Short mmCIF file of C-alpha atoms in Angstrom, two decimals:
data_model
loop_
_atom_site.label_atom_id
_atom_site.label_comp_id
_atom_site.label_asym_id
_atom_site.label_seq_id
_atom_site.Cartn_x
_atom_site.Cartn_y
_atom_site.Cartn_z
CA VAL A 228 -149.82 -74.33 -15.87
CA ALA A 229 -150.77 -72.09 -18.82
CA MET A 230 -152.50 -69.65 -16.47
CA VAL A 231 -149.42 -69.35 -14.22
CA ALA A 232 -147.25 -68.80 -17.29
CA ALA A 233 -149.61 -66.08 -18.47
CA LEU A 234 -149.51 -64.38 -15.05
CA HIS A 235 -145.73 -64.44 -15.11
CA SER A 236 -145.65 -62.81 -18.56
CA LEU A 237 -147.75 -59.79 -17.55
CA ASN A 238 -146.13 -56.50 -16.51
CA LEU A 239 -148.33 -56.62 -13.38
CA MET A 240 -147.32 -57.36 -9.81
CA VAL A 241 -149.48 -60.32 -8.88
CA THR A 242 -148.99 -61.56 -5.32
CA LEU A 243 -150.41 -64.08 -2.93
CA VAL A 244 -150.16 -63.48 0.84
CA ASP A 245 -150.78 -66.17 3.44
CA MET A 246 -153.12 -64.59 5.99
CA ALA A 247 -152.97 -67.64 8.27
CA ALA A 248 -149.18 -67.42 8.74
CA ALA A 249 -147.40 -65.15 11.20
CA ASP A 250 -146.85 -61.65 9.83
CA GLN A 251 -148.81 -62.51 6.65
CA PRO A 252 -145.88 -63.29 4.31
CA LEU A 253 -145.75 -63.28 0.52
CA VAL A 254 -145.99 -66.91 -0.64
CA TRP A 255 -146.21 -66.39 -4.41
CA LEU A 256 -145.44 -63.57 -6.80
CA SER A 257 -145.48 -63.15 -10.55
CA GLY A 258 -142.51 -62.41 -12.78
CA GLY A 259 -143.93 -58.92 -13.25
CA PHE A 260 -143.33 -58.25 -9.54
CA GLU A 261 -139.57 -58.71 -10.04
CA ARG A 262 -139.59 -56.65 -13.29
CA VAL A 263 -141.45 -53.75 -11.72
CA THR A 264 -139.95 -53.69 -8.22
CA GLY A 265 -136.47 -55.07 -8.94
CA PHE A 266 -136.79 -57.51 -6.01
CA LYS A 267 -135.99 -61.18 -6.73
CA PRO A 268 -138.36 -63.77 -5.32
CA ALA A 269 -135.66 -65.12 -2.95
CA GLN A 270 -135.35 -61.65 -1.43
CA VAL A 271 -139.02 -61.22 -0.56
CA LEU A 272 -140.89 -64.55 -0.39
CA GLY A 273 -141.63 -65.22 3.24
CA THR A 274 -141.71 -61.54 4.15
CA ASN A 275 -144.64 -59.10 4.65
CA CYS A 276 -145.18 -56.67 1.74
CA ARG A 277 -144.75 -53.62 3.99
CA PHE A 278 -141.13 -53.45 2.74
CA LEU A 279 -142.59 -51.74 -0.32
CA GLN A 280 -143.62 -48.73 1.72
CA ALA A 281 -141.46 -45.75 0.88
CA PRO A 282 -140.79 -42.95 3.41
CA SER A 283 -143.26 -40.88 1.43
CA THR A 284 -145.97 -43.53 1.17
CA ASP A 285 -149.17 -41.93 2.43
CA PRO A 286 -149.78 -43.19 6.03
CA LEU A 287 -153.50 -42.65 5.60
CA CYS A 288 -153.53 -45.00 2.63
CA VAL A 289 -151.50 -47.58 4.59
CA GLU A 290 -154.00 -47.40 7.46
CA ARG A 291 -156.97 -47.81 5.09
CA ILE A 292 -155.31 -50.91 3.61
CA ARG A 293 -154.70 -52.34 7.11
CA SER A 294 -158.32 -51.60 8.01
CA ALA A 295 -159.58 -53.36 4.85
CA LEU A 296 -157.42 -56.41 5.70
CA ARG A 297 -158.88 -56.51 9.27
CA ARG A 298 -162.39 -56.33 7.75
CA GLU A 299 -161.51 -58.90 5.06
CA ALA A 300 -162.62 -56.36 2.43
CA THR A 301 -161.49 -55.62 -1.09
CA ILE A 302 -159.54 -52.38 -1.48
CA ARG A 303 -157.99 -50.38 -4.28
CA ALA A 304 -155.26 -47.74 -3.82
CA ASN A 305 -152.86 -45.68 -5.88
CA MET A 306 -149.81 -45.50 -3.71
CA TYR A 307 -146.17 -44.58 -3.84
CA ASN A 308 -143.96 -47.68 -3.30
CA GLU A 309 -140.25 -48.32 -2.99
CA GLY A 310 -138.57 -50.80 -5.32
CA ALA A 311 -135.10 -52.26 -5.03
CA LYS A 312 -133.65 -49.34 -7.02
CA ASP A 313 -136.40 -46.77 -7.57
CA CYS A 314 -139.70 -45.64 -6.09
CA PHE A 315 -142.78 -46.06 -8.23
CA TRP A 316 -146.52 -45.38 -8.29
CA ASN A 317 -148.59 -48.52 -7.90
CA SER A 318 -152.26 -48.93 -8.64
CA LEU A 319 -152.94 -51.73 -6.14
CA ALA A 320 -156.04 -53.92 -5.75
CA LEU A 321 -156.30 -56.43 -2.89
CA TYR A 322 -158.89 -59.26 -2.81
CA PRO A 323 -159.60 -61.69 0.06
CA GLY A 324 -159.50 -65.43 -0.71
CA TYR A 325 -161.38 -67.93 1.46
CA ARG A 326 -160.90 -71.63 2.19
CA PRO A 327 -163.15 -73.57 -0.19
CA ASP A 328 -164.77 -75.54 2.66
CA SER A 329 -165.45 -72.61 4.99
CA ASP A 330 -165.76 -68.84 5.23
CA GLN A 331 -162.32 -68.59 6.83
CA LEU A 332 -159.93 -66.14 5.22
CA ARG A 333 -156.86 -67.89 3.84
CA TYR A 334 -155.14 -65.58 1.36
CA TYR A 335 -155.08 -62.08 0.01
CA PHE A 336 -154.51 -61.74 -3.73
CA GLY A 337 -152.80 -58.55 -4.82
CA VAL A 338 -152.67 -57.05 -8.30
CA GLY A 339 -150.42 -54.02 -8.76
CA THR A 340 -150.20 -52.01 -11.95
CA PRO A 341 -147.22 -49.67 -12.30
CA LEU A 342 -148.24 -46.08 -12.98
CA SER A 343 -145.88 -43.49 -14.38
CA THR A 344 -145.24 -40.24 -12.47
CA GLU A 345 -146.51 -38.51 -15.57
CA HIS A 346 -149.75 -40.48 -15.31
CA MET A 347 -150.20 -39.53 -11.67
CA LYS A 348 -149.46 -35.87 -12.43
CA ALA A 349 -152.09 -35.95 -15.21
CA VAL A 350 -154.56 -37.45 -12.77
CA ALA A 351 -153.66 -34.77 -10.28
CA ARG A 352 -154.30 -32.00 -12.85
CA ILE A 353 -157.63 -33.54 -13.87
CA LEU A 354 -158.76 -33.80 -10.26
CA VAL A 355 -157.53 -30.33 -9.28
CA LEU A 356 -154.84 -31.81 -7.09
CA THR A 357 -151.39 -30.71 -6.17
CA GLU A 358 -148.34 -32.89 -5.71
CA ASP A 359 -145.54 -32.21 -3.24
CA GLU A 360 -142.68 -33.37 -5.42
CA ALA A 361 -140.30 -33.55 -2.46
CA THR A 362 -142.35 -36.32 -0.85
CA GLY A 363 -144.47 -37.69 -3.66
CA SER A 364 -147.57 -37.21 -1.54
CA VAL A 365 -150.81 -36.20 -3.25
CA PHE A 366 -153.65 -34.37 -1.65
CA ALA A 367 -156.95 -32.92 -2.82
CA PRO A 368 -158.25 -29.56 -1.78
CA MET A 369 -161.68 -30.61 -3.11
CA PRO A 370 -162.89 -34.10 -2.09
CA PHE A 371 -165.02 -36.15 -4.48
CA ALA A 372 -166.58 -39.58 -4.38
CA GLY A 373 -164.00 -42.23 -3.58
CA TRP A 374 -161.31 -39.70 -2.52
CA SER A 375 -160.47 -39.31 1.16
CA GLY A 376 -159.21 -35.79 0.72
CA GLN A 377 -155.62 -36.79 1.44
CA SER A 378 -154.95 -40.05 -0.29
CA ASP A 379 -155.98 -41.92 -3.43
CA CYS A 380 -157.09 -44.93 -1.43
CA TYR A 381 -160.63 -46.18 -1.68
#
């Protein structure tokens, strides 16, 4: 009980997705999810998290996340998401969770940390990146370890 209360108090978007259910719906989310995204639990529980994809969410990053889910792999991504009122940068980490009595995938745990646009612009400057402010997409003219060259998804 104390751990759940602690998770709810954080300004992080902690989620649990049921990978065994049709369309892999959200089945639990922390209070931070509502504070960051503006979506109430009743609005999103039972739905797939793809509703957070903004028109300018990098499709390469989305495909890499989907690929990681198919492979049951851990993945981290800095991506542009759409909240109930505003879009936001999200440093997302996804972790597979298995049934205790088998190696069968049961859940994916997500931890999202909100990033300010100023933070992402500073990262872009440090990494010799440019940002298309009309779309929010970020690309790198010079790839480096962990960077795909088009998306901050690794």
